[in-house]
Coordinates of C-alpha atoms in Angstrom, one line a residue:
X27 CA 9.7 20.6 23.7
X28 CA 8.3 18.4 20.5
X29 CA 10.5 15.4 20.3
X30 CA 13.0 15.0 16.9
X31 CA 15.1 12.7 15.4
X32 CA 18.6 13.4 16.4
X33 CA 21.7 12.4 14.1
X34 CA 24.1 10.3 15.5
X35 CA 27.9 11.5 15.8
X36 CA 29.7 11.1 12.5
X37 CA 31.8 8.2 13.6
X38 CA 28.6 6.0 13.8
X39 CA 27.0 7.4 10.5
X40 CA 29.7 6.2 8.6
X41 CA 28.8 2.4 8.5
X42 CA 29.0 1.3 5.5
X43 CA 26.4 -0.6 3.1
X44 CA 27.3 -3.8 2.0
X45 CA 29.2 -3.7 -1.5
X46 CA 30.2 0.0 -1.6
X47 CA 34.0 0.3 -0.9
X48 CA 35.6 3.6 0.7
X49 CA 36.9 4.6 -2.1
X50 CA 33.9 4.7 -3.3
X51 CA 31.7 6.1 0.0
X52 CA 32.2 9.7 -0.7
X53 CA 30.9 9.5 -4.7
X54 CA 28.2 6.8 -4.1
X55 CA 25.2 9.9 -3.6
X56 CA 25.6 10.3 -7.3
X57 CA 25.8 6.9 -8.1
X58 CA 23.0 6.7 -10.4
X59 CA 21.1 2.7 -11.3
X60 CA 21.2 1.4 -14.9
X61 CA 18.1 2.8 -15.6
X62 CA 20.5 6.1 -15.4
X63 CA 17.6 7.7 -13.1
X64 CA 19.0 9.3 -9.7
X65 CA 17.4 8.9 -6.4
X66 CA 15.8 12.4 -6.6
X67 CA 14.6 12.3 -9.8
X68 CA 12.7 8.7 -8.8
X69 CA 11.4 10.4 -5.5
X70 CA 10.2 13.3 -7.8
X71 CA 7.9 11.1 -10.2
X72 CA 6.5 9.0 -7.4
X73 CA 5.6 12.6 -5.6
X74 CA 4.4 14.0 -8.8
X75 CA 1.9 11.1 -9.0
X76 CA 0.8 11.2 -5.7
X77 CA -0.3 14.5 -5.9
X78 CA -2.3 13.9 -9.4
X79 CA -5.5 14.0 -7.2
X80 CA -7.7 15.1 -10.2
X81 CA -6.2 11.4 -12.3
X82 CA -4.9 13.8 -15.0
X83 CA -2.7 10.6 -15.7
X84 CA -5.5 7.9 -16.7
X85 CA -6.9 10.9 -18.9
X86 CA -4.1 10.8 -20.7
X87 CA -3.6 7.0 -20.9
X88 CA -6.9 6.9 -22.2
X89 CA -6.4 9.8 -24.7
X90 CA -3.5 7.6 -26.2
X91 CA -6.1 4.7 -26.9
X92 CA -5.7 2.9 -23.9
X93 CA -8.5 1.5 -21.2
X94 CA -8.8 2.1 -17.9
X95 CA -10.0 -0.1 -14.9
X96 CA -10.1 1.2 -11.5
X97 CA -9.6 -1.0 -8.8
X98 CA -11.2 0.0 -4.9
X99 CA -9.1 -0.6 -2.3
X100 CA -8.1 -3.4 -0.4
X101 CA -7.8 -6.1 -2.7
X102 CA -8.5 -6.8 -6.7
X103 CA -6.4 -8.9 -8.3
X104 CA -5.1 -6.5 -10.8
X105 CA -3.3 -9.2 -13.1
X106 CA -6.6 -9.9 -14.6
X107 CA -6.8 -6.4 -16.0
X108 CA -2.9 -5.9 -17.0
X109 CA -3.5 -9.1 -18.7
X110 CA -6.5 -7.3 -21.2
X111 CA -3.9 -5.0 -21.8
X112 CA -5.8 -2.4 -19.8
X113 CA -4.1 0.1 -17.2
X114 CA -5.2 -1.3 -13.2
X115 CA -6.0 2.1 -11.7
X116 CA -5.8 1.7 -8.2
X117 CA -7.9 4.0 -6.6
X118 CA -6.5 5.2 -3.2
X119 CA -8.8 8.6 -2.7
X120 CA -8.1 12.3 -3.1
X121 CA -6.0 12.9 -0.8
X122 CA -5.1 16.1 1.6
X123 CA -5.8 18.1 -1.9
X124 CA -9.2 17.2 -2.5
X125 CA -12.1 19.3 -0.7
X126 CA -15.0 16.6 -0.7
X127 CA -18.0 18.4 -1.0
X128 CA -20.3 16.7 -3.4
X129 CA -19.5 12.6 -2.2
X130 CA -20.6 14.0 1.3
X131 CA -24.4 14.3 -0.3
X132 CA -24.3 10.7 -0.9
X133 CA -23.0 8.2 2.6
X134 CA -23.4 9.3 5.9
X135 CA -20.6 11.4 7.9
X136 CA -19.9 8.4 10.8
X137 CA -17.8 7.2 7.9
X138 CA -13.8 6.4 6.6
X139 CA -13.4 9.5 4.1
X140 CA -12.6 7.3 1.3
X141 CA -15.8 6.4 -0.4
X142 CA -16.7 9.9 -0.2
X143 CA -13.6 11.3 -2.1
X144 CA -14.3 8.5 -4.8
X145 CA -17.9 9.5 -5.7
X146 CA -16.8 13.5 -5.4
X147 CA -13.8 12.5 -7.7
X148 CA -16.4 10.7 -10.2
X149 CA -18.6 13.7 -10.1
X150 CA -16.0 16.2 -10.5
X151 CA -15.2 14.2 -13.8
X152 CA -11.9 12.6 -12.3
X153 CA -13.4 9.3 -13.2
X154 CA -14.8 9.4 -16.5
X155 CA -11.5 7.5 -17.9
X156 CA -12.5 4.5 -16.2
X157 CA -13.8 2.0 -18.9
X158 CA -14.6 -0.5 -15.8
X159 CA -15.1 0.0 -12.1
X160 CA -14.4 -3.1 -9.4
X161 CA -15.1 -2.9 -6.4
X162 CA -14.3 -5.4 -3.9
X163 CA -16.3 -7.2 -0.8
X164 CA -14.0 -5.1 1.8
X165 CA -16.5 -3.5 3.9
X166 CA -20.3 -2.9 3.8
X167 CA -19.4 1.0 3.2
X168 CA -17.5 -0.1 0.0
X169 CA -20.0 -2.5 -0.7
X170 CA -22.7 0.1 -0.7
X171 CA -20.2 2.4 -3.1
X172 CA -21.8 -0.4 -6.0
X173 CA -25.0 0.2 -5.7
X174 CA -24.6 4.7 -5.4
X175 CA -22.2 4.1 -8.6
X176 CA -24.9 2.8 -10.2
X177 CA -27.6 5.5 -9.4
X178 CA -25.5 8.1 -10.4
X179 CA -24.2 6.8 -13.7
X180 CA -26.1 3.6 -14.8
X181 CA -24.4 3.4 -18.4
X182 CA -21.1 2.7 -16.6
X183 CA -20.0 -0.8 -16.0
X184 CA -19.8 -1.3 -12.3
X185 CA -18.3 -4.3 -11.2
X186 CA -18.5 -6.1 -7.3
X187 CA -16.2 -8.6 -6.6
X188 CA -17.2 -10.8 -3.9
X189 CA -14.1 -12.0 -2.0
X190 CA -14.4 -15.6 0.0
X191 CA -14.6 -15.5 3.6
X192 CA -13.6 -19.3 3.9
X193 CA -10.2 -21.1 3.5
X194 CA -10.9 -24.2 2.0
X195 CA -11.6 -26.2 -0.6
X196 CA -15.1 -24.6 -1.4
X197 CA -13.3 -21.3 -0.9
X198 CA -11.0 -22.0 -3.9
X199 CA -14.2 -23.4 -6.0
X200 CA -16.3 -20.1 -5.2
X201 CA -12.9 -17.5 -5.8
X202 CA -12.1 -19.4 -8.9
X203 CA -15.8 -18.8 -10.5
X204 CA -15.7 -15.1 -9.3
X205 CA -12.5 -14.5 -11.2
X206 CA -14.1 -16.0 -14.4
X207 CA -17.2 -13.7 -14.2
X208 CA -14.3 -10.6 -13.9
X209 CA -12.2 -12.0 -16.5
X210 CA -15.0 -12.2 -18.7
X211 CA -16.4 -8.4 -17.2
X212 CA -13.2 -6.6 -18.3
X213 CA -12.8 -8.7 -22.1
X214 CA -16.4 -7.2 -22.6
X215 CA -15.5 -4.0 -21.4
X216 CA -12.4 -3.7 -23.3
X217 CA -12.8 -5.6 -26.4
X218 CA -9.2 -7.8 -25.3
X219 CA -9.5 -11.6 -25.9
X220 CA -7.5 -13.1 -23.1
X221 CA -5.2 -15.8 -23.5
X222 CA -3.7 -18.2 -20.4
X223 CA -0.4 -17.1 -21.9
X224 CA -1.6 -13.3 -21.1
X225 CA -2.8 -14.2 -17.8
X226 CA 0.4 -15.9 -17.2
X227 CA 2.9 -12.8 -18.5
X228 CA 0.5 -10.9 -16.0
X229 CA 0.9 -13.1 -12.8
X230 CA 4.7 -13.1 -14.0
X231 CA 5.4 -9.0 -14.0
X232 CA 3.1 -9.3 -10.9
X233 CA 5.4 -11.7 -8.9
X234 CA 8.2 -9.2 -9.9
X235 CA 6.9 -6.5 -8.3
X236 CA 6.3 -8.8 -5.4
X237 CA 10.3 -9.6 -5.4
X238 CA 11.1 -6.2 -5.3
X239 CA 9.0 -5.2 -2.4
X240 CA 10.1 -8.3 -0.8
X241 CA 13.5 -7.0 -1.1
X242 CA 13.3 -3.5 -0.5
X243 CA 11.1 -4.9 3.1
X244 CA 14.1 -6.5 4.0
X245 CA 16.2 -3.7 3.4
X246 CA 14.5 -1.6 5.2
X247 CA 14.6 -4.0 8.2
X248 CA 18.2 -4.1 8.1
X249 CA 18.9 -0.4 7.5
X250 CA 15.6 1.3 8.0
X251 CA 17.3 5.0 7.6
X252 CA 18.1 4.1 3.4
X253 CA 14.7 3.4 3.1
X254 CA 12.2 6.2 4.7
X255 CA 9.0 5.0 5.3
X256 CA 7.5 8.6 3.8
X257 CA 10.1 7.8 0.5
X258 CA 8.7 4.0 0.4
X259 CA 5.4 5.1 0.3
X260 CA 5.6 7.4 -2.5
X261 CA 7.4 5.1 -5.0
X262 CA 4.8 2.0 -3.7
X263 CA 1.9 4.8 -4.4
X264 CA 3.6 5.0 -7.8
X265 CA 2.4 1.9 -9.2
X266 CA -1.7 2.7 -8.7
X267 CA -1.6 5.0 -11.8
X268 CA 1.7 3.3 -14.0
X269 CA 1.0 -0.2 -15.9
X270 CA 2.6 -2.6 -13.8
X271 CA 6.0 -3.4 -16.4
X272 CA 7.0 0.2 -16.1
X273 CA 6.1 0.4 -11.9
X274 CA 8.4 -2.6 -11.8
X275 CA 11.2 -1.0 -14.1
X276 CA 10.5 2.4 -11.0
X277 CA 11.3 0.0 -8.0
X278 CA 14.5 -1.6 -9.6
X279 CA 16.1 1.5 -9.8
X280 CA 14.9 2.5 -6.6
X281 CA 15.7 -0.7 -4.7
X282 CA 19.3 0.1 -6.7
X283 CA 19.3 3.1 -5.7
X284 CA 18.4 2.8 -1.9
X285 CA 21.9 -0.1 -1.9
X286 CA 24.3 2.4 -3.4
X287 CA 23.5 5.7 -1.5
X288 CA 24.7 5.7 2.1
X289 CA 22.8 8.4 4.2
X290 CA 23.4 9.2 7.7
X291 CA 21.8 6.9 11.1
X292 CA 19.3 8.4 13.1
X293 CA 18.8 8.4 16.4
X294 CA 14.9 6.7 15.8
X295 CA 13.2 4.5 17.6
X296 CA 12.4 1.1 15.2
X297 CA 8.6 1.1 15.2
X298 CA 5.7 -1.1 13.2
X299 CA 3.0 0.1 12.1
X300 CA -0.3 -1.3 11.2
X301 CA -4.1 -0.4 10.7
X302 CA -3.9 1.7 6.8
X303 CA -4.6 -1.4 4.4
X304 CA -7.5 0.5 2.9
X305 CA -7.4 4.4 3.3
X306 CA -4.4 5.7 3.2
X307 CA -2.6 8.1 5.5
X308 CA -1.5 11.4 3.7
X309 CA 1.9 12.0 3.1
X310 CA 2.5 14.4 6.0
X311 CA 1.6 11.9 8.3
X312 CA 4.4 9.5 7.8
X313 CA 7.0 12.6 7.2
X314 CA 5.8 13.9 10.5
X315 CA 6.3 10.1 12.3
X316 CA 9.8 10.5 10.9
X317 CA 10.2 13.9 12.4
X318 CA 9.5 12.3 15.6
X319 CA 12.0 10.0 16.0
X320 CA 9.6 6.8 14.6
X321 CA 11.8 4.7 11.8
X322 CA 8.7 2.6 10.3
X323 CA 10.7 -1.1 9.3
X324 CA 7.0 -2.6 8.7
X325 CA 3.8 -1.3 7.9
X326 CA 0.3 -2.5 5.9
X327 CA 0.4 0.8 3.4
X328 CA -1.1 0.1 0.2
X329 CA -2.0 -3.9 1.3
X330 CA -3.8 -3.8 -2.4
X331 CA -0.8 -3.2 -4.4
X332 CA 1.7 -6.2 -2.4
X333 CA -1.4 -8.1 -1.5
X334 CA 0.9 -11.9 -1.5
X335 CA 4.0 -12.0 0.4
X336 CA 5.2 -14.4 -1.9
X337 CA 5.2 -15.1 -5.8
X338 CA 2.0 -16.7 -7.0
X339 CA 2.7 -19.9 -8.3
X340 CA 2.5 -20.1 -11.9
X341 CA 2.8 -23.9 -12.5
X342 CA -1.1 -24.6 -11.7
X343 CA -3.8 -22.9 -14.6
X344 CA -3.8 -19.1 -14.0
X345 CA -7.5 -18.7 -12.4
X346 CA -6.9 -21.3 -10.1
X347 CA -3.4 -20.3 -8.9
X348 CA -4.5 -16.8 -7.9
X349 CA -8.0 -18.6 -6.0
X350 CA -5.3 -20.5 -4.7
X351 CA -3.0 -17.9 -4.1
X352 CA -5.9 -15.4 -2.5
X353 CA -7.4 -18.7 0.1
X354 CA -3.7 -19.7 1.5
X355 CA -1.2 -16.5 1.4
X356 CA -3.3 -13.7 2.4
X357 CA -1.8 -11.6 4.8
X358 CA -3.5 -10.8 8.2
X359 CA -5.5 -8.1 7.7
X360 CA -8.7 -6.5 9.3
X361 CA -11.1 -6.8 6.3
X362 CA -10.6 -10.4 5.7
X363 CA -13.0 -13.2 8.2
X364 CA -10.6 -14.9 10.7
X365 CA -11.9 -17.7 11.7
X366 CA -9.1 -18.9 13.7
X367 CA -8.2 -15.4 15.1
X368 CA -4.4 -15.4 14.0
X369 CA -4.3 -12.0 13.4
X370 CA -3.1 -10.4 17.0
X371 CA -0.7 -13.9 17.2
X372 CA 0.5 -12.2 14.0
X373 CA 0.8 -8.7 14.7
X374 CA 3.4 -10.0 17.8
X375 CA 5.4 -12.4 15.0
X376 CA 5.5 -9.3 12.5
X377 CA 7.2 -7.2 15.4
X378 CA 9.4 -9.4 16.6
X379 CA 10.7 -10.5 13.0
X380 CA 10.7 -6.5 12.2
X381 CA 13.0 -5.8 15.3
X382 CA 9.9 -3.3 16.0
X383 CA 10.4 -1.7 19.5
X384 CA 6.9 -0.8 19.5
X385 CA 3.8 -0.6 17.0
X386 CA 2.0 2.1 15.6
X387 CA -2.1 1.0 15.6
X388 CA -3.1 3.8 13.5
X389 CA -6.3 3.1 11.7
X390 CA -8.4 5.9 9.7
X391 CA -11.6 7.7 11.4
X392 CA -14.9 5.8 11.1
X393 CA -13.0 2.3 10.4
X394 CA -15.5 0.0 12.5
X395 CA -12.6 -2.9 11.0
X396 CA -9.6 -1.8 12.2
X397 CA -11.4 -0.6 15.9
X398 CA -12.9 -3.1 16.0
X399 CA -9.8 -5.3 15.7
X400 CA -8.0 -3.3 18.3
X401 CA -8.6 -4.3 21.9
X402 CA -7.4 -7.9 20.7
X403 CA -4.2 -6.8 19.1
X404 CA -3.8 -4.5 22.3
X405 CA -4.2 -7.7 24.2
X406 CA -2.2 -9.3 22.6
X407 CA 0.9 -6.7 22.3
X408 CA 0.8 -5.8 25.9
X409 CA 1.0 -9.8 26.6
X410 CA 4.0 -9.9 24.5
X411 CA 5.4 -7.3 26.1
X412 CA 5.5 -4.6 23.1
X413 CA 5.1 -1.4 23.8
X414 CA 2.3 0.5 21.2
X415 CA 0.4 3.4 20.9
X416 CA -3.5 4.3 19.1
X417 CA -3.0 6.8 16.3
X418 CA -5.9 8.2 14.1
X419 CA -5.9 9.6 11.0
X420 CA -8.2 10.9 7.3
X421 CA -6.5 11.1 4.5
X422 CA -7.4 14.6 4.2
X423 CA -5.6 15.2 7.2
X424 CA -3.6 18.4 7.1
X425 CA -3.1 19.3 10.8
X426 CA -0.4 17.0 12.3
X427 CA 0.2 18.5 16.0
X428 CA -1.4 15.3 18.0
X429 CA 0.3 12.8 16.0
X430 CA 3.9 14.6 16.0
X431 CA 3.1 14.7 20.4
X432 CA 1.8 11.3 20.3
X433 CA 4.2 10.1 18.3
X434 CA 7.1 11.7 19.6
X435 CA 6.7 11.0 23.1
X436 CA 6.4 7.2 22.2
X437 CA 9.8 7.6 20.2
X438 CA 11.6 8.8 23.1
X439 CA 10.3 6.8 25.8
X440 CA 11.2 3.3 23.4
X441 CA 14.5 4.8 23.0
X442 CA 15.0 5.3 27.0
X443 CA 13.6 2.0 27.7
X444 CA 16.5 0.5 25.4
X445 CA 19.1 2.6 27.1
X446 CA 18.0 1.3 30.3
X447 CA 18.0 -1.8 29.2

């Protein structure tokens, strides 16, 4: 029999969240925040953006008079954009609803599905509200997405942003003179002249949205069944097609939202999961880990969107805070050099601060990175004792069976373990 999660008796599922009296408990599901927006009608946006796979939305942006720059996945810092007054597009793939036809003409089939469903979204016409295209150093597959960009429309700007691979002082100097040359890319492309106080109201509504996901991780740590991993997702996914004020205004009233509504303990097994900072999982994926008994408290979902753990420090001059910023709190993560090879001492410090009882290493097909990076971080896990299992996934993926047995049977054995223990 397929594994589920199983509810808890009642006399368990009524713990109470901080600040919400008993008088109170039985009302607080229609407890709406002050944005007067209910929990539903939050989940319901975030959904109906994910499943704008043709970008209907930056259409629309741009029929108002607006510009659009789409950002590649992992990592483009998008407060250089917001601060041109242009929309940061992040551009996370098709998705299960795209049939990629046309990109497959175009990169080889031992590849991650992403930068195929890009270049079949930009034929299809998906695309043609982008005023600006960055793309960043993440991998020589997305690398090479530049140079077929250019072939197949050379009168649209292309930009490649070449990340540093160092962390030092030289790092900083070569970061710093690569986010000149995109500053000055995106004025040109949009017409904006931009100020240091523009950069700076930028890197501010940034750090915001950093606070909030800081918050809602913590949350989720504590109480991982008022914040669903699948949920999470969803309203995170949210922000690659809103401008960033009005994705922060979305996760206020969702972070409000996810304090004031009590909703019953499962019987889940706490796990962490790690291995989707570039293409992203569909949505069934994570709603089927949940079916199986897996309560995500940390994962590496949309790295491009909470890059920094931590609010960038806006005393220095803008440029140089977010070179800074980029060289010293980068978080581990497969498609950036590590020269001193902290990343499977850091997987083990993520799970133990988590309360993870195991890890998730699910990384999509064809991702020579995150394979690559396995056997250390296997080593590493099984020296520390943590239980963890190898997922794969596309993000076309429709069919769910192996995941939902995998998955399942890992739930159940880290919840036996515990008993036992």
């Amino acid at each position: 029999a397929v594994p589920v999660a199983r509810t808890v008796p009642a006399r368990r599922s009524r713990r109470r969240l901080p600040g919400i009296s008993p008088t109170d408990f039985s009302r607080a599901r229609r407890v709406q925040c002050r944005y007067a927006v209910t929990l539903d009608e939050i989940v319901a946006r975030a959904e109906a953006l994910y499943a704008d796979t043709e970008l209907r939305t930056l259409a629309r942006w741009k029929e108002g008079g607006g510009r659009v720059v789409g950002v590649a996945p992992a990592y483009v810092p998008s407060e250089i954009v917001d601060a041109a007054g242009a929309l940061p597009a992040h551009l996370v793939g098709g998705g299960p609803g795209l049939d990629v036809v046309q990109g497959d003409a175009f990169f080889q089939s031992a590849i991650c599905h992403l930068p195929r469903s890009l270049v079949d979204l930009g034929v299809r016409g998906a695309l043609d509200a982008l005023d600006l295209l960055v793309v960043p150093s993440t991998c020589d597959v997305l690398r090479n997405l530049t140079g077929v960009w250019r072939l197949l429309w050379p009168d649209r700007p292309v930009f490649f942003l070449d990340l540093p691979q160092r962390t030092d002082a030289e790092g900083v100097a070569f970061y710093r003179e690569q986010l000149a040359r995109l500053l000055a890319e995106v004025a040109r492309v949009t017409g904006a002249t931009v100020s240091t106080d523009d950069l700076r109201r930028a890197i501010g509504v940034a750090n915001q949205r950093r606070m909030l996901l800081g918050e809602l991780g913590e949350l989720r740590i504590a109480e991982p069944a008022h914040v669903p991993a699948s949920e999470l997702h969803l309203v995170v996914r949210a922000g690659a097609l809103l401008p960033p004020r009005e994705h922060v205004e979305m996760l206020e009233s969702y972070l409000h939202v996810c304090r004031t509504t009590p909703r019953p303990r499962l019987d889940v097994a706490r796990v962490l999961l790690r291995g989707a900072f570039c293409e992203q999982p569909p949505i069934g994926f994570l709603r089927t880990l949940e079916r199986a008994g897996c309560a995500v408290v940390d994962d590496d979902l949309l790295l491009g969107l909470r890059w920094f753990g931590r609010p960038v420090d806006m005393v220095d001059e803008p440029l140089d805070a977010l070179a800074v910023a980029y060289v010293c709190q980068s978080p581990p993560a497969s498609c950036r050099y590590d020269r001193a090879g902290d990343r499977p001492a850091a997987l083990v410090d993520a799970a133990r601060a988590s309360r993870a009882q195991g890890v998730l290493l699910a990384a999509p097909s064809f991702c020579d990175m995150a394979l690559l990076d396995r056997p250390a971080l296997l080593q590493a896990l099984e020296s520390a004792g943590i239980p963890s299992v190898q997922l794969q996934y596309a993000e076309n993926s429709a069919d769910f069976g192996a995941v939902r047995e995998q998955a399942g049977t890992f739930a159940d054995a880290l919840r036996l373990w515990q008993d036992l223990a």
